[in-house]
Short mmCIF file of C-alpha atoms and ligand atoms in Angstrom, two decimals:
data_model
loop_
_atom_site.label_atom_id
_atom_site.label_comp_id
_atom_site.label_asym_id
_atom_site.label_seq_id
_atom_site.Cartn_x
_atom_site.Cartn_y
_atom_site.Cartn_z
CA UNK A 1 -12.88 -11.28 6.80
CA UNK A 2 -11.75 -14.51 5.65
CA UNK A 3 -7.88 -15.45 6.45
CA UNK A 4 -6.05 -18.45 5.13
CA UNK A 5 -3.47 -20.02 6.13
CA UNK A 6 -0.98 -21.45 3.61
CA UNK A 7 2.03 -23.18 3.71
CA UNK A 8 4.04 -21.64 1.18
CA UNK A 9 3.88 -18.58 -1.50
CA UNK A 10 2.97 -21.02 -4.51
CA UNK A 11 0.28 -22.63 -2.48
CA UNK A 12 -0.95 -19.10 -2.25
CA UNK A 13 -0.96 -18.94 -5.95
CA UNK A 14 -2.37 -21.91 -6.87
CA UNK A 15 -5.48 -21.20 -4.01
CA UNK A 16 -6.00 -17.66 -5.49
CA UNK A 17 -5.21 -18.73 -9.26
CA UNK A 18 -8.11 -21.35 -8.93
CA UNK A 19 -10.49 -18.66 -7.69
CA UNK A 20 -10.16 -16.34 -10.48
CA UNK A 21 -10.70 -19.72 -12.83
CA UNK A 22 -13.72 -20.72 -11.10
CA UNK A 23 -14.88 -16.70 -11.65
CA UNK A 24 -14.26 -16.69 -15.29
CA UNK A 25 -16.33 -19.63 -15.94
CA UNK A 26 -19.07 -18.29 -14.00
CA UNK A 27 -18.09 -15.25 -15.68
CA UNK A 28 -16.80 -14.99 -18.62
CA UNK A 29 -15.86 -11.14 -18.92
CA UNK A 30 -15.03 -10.77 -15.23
CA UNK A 31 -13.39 -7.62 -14.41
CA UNK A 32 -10.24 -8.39 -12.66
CA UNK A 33 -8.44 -6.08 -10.46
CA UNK A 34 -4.39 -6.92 -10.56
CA UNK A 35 -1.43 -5.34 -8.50
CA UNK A 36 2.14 -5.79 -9.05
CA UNK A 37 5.19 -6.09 -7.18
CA UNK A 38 6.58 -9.58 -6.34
CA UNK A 39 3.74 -11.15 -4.30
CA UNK A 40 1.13 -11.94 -6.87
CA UNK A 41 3.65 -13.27 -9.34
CA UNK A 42 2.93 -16.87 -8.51
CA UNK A 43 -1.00 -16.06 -8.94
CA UNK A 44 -0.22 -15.04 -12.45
CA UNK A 45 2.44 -17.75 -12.74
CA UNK A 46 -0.77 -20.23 -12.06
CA UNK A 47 -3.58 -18.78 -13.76
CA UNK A 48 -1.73 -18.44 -16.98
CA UNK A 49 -0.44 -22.57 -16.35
CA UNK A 50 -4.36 -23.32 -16.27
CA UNK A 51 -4.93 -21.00 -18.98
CA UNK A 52 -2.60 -22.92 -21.62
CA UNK A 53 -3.66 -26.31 -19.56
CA UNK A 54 -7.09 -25.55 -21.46
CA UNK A 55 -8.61 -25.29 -17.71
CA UNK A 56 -10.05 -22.27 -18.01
CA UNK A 57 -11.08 -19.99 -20.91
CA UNK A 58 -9.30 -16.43 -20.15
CA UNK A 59 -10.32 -15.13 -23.73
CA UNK A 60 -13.15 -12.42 -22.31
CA UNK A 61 -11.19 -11.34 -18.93
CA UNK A 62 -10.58 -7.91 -18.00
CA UNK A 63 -7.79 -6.44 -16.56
CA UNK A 64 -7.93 -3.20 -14.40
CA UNK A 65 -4.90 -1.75 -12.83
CA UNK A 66 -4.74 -0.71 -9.10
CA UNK A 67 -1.91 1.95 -9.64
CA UNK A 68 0.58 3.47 -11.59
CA UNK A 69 3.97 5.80 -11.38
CA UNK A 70 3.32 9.26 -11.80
CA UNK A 71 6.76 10.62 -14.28
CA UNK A 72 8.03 7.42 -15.55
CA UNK A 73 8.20 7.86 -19.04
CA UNK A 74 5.67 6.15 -21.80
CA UNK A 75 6.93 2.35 -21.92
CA UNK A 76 9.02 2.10 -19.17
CA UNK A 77 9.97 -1.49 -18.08
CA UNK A 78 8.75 -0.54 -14.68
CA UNK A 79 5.97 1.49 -15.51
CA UNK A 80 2.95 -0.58 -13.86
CA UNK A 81 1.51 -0.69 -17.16
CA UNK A 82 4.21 -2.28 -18.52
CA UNK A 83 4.84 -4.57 -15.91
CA UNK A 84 0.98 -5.76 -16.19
CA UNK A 85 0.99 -6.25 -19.92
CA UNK A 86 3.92 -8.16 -19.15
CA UNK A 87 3.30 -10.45 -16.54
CA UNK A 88 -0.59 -10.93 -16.72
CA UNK A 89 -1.96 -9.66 -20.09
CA UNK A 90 0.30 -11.31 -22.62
CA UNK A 91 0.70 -14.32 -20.25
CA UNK A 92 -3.02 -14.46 -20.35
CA UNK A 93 -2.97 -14.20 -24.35
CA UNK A 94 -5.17 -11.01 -24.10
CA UNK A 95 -4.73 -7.90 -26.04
CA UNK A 96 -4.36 -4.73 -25.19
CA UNK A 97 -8.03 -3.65 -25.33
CA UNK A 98 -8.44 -5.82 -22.73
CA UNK A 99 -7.02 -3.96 -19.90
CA UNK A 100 -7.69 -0.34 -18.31
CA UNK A 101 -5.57 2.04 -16.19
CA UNK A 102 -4.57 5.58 -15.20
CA UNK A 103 -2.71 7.75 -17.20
CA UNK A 104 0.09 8.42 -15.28
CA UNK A 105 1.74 10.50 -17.94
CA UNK A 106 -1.06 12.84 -17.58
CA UNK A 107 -0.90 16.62 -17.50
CA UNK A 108 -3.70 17.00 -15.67
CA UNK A 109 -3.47 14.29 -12.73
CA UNK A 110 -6.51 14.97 -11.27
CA UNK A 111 -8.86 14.73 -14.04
CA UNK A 112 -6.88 11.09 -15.13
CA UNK A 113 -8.06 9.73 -11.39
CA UNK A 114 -11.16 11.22 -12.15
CA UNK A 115 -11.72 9.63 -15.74
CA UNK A 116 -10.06 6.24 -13.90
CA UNK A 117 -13.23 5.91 -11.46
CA UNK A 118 -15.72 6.69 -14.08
CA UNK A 119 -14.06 4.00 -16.24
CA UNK A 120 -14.12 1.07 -13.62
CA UNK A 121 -17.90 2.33 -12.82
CA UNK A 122 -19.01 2.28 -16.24
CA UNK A 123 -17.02 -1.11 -16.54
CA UNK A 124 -19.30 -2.11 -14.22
CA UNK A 125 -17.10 -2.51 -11.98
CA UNK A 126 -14.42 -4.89 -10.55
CA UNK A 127 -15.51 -8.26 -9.59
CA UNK A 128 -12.19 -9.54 -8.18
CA UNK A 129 -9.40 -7.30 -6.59
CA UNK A 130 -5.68 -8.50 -6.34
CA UNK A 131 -4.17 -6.77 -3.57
CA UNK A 132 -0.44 -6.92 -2.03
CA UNK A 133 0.31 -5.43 1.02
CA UNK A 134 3.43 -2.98 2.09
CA UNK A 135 5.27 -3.70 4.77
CA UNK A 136 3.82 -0.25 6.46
CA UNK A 137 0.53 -1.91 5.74
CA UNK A 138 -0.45 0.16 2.18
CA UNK A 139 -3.03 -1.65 -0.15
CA UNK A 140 -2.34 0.07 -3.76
CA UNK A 141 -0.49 2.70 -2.76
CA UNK A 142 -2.42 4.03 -0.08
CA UNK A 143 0.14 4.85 2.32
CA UNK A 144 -0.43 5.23 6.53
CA UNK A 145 -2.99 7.96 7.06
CA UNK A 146 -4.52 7.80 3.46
CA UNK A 147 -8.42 8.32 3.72
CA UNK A 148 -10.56 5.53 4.56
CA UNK A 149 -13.39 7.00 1.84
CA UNK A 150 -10.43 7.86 -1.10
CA UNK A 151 -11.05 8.11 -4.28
CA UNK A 152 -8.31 7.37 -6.92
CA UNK A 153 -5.57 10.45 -6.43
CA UNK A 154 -2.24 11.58 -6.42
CA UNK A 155 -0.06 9.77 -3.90
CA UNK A 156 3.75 10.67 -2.16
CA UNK A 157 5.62 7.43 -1.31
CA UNK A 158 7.18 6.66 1.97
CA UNK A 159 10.84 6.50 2.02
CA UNK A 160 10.53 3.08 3.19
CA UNK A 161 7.98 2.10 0.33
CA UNK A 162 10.80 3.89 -2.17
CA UNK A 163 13.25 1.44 -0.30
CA UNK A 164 11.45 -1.60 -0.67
CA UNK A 165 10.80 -0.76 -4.61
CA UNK A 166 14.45 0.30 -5.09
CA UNK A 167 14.84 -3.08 -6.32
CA UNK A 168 12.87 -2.53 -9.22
CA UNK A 169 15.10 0.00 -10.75
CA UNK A 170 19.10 0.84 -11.28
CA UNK A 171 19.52 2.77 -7.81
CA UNK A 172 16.46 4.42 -4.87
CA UNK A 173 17.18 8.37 -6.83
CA UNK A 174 14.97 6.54 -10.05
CA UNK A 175 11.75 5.39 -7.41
CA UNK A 176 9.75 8.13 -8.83
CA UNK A 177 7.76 9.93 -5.75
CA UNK A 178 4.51 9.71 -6.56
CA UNK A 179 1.73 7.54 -7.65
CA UNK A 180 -1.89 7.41 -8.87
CA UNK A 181 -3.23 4.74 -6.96
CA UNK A 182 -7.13 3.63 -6.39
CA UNK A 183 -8.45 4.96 -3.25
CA UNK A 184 -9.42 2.73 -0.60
CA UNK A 185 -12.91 3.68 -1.08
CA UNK A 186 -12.50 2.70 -4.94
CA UNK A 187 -10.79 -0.42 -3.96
CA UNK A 188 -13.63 -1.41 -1.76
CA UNK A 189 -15.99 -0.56 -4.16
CA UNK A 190 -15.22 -4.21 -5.84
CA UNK A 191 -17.01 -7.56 -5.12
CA UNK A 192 -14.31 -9.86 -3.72
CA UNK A 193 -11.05 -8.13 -2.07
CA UNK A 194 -7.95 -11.08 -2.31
CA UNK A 195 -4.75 -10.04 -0.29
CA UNK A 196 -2.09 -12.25 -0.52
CA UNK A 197 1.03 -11.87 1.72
CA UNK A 198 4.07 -13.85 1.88
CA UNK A 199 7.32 -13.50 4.37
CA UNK A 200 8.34 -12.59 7.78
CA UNK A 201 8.55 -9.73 6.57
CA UNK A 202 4.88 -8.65 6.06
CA UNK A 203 3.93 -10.37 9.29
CA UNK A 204 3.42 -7.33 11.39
CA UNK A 205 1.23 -5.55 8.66
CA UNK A 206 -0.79 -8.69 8.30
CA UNK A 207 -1.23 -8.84 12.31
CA UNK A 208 -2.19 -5.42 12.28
CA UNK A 209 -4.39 -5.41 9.30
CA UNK A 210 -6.11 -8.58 10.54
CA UNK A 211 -5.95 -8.64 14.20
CA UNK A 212 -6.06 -4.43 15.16
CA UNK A 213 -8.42 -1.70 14.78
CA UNK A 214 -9.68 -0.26 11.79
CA UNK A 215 -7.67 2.58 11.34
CA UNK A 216 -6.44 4.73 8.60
CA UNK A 217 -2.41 4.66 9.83
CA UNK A 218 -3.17 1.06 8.43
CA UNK A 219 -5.24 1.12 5.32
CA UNK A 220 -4.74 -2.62 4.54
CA UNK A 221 -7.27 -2.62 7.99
CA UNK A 222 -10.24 -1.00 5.96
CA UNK A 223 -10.32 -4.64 4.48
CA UNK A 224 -12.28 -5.13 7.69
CA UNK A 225 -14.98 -3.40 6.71
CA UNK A 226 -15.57 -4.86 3.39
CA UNK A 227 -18.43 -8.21 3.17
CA UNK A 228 -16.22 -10.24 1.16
CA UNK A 229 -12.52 -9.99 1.97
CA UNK A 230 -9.87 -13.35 1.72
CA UNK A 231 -6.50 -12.45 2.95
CA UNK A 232 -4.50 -15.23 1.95
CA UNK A 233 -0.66 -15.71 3.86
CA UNK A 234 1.82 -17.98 4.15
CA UNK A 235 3.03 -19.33 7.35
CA UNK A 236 6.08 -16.77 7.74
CA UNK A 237 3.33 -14.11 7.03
CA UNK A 238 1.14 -15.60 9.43
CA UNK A 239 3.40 -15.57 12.39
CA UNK A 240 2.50 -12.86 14.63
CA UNK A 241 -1.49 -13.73 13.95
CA UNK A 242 -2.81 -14.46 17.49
CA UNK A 243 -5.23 -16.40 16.12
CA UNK A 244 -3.57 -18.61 13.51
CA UNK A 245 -4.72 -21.78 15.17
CA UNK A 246 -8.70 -20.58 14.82
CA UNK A 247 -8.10 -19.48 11.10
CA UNK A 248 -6.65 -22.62 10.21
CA UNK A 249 -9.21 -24.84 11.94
CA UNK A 250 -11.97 -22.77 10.27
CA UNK A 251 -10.36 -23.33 6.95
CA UNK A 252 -9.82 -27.23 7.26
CA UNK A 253 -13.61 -27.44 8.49
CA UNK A 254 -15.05 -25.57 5.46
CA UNK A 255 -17.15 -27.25 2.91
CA UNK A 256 -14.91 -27.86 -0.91
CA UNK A 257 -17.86 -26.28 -2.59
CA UNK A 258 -17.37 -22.96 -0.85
CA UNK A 259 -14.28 -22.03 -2.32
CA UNK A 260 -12.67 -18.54 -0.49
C1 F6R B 301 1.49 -2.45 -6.20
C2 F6R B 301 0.74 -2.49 -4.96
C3 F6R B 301 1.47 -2.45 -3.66
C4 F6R B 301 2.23 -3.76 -3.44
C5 F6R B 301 2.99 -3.72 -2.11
C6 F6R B 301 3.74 -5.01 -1.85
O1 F6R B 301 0.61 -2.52 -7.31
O2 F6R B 301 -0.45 -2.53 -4.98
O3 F6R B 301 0.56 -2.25 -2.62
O4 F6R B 301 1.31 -4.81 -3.42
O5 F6R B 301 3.87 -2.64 -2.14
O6 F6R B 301 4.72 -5.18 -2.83
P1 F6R B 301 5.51 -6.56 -2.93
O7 F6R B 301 4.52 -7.58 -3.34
O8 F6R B 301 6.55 -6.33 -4.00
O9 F6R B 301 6.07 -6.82 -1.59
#
């Protein structure tokens, strides 16, 4: 695992944004995996600034959701679906046959996960995965305890994870309670795993996820086992990492060419 020190959330951004461009010109179709919430908004923020800056051709990308609200009804502003279309696909000036997700309208929950892993598979796949992390240490919405080997599934939020989203909506009673999100096996399942985190807040999640055992009470920590995983933080985020002064001399040291 790869961990990066930056100084500030928009450094973050720009760092990750530039990856994803350098994919898509290797790659012109990459698949890219995308969460939501407030962290990755200045990746998106970046990308799309390259995008209309002409440095990068976005025209072929892909865009796979990680999760979804199970309830919310079709076209809510706070629907992950919406929220993506709104802050990465139309930013990106892609169409809506561009990007892929669960149904979380479903009636039949279990077979939408289902179809949702045979979709990325026979996608071939996702080349790049955008995670966030919650500040009990959730990638998607994996929460504490959630199998190492998941597949994508039905998920009940924590309070605190309802707390923390509250924001999103009028008052905590309209946080629905569950989720479809990608299982941690699914979300390891993709070439390159990019976790940005940003804030004090996060801190002890990062130092956990980076720094402690593998262990399912902390699924951000299965991150550990994947070959390719850059978590990216800033330095508030950074602050209880024991060794921040290693990670930051490895980074300085590395070769341009290498990229994360
Ligand atoms: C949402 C997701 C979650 C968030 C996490 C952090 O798609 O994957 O794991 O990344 O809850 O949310 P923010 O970034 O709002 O702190």
């Amino acid at each position: 695992m790869e961990v990066v020190i930056v100084q500030d959330a928009d450094a973050g951004g720009e760092l990750i944004a530039e990856t994803i461009a350098d994919l898509l010109r290797r790659k012109r179709d990459a698949l890219l995996g995308v969460a939501t919430g407030s962290t990755p908004l200045p990746i998106y923020q970046a990308l799309t600034a390259k995008v209309r800056a002409g440095e990068v051709d976005a025209s072929g990308a892909r865009i796979a959701q990680l999760d979804e609200y199970v309830g919310l009804p079709a076209g809510h502003p706070e629907s992950y679906r919406s929220v993506v279309l709104r802050e990465v696909v139309e930013p990106l000036g892609l169409g809506e046959g561009a990007f892929m997700g669960p149904d979380g309208a479903a009636e039949d929950v279990q077979a939408a996960c289902e179809a949702y892993d045979r979709a990325l598979a026979e996608a071939g796949g996702v080349d790049l995965q955008l995670l966030g992390i919650g500040t009990d240490g959730h990638i998607g919405f994996n929460e504490p305890c959630s199998s190492l080997a998941s597949r994508t599934r039905i998920k009940t939020l924590t309070r605190q994870t309802r707390q923390d989203n509250a924001r999103f909506f009028d008052s905590l009673d309209e946080v629905p309670h569950h989720v479809i999100t990608q299982g941690i096996g699914t979300i390891l399942e993709a070439r390159h795993l990019v976790l940005l985190a940003t804030g004090e807040g996060k801190a002890e999640a990062v130092a956990q996820t980076v720094e402690g055992p593998v262990a399912a009470v902390v699924p951000a920590s299965a991150l550990q086992l994947h070959p390719h995983a850059t978590v990216v933080v800033d330095e508030a985020a950074a602050s209880k990492l024991k060794l921040a002064d290693y990670f930051r001399d490895t980074y300085a040291a590395k070769p341009d060419w290498q990229g994360i």
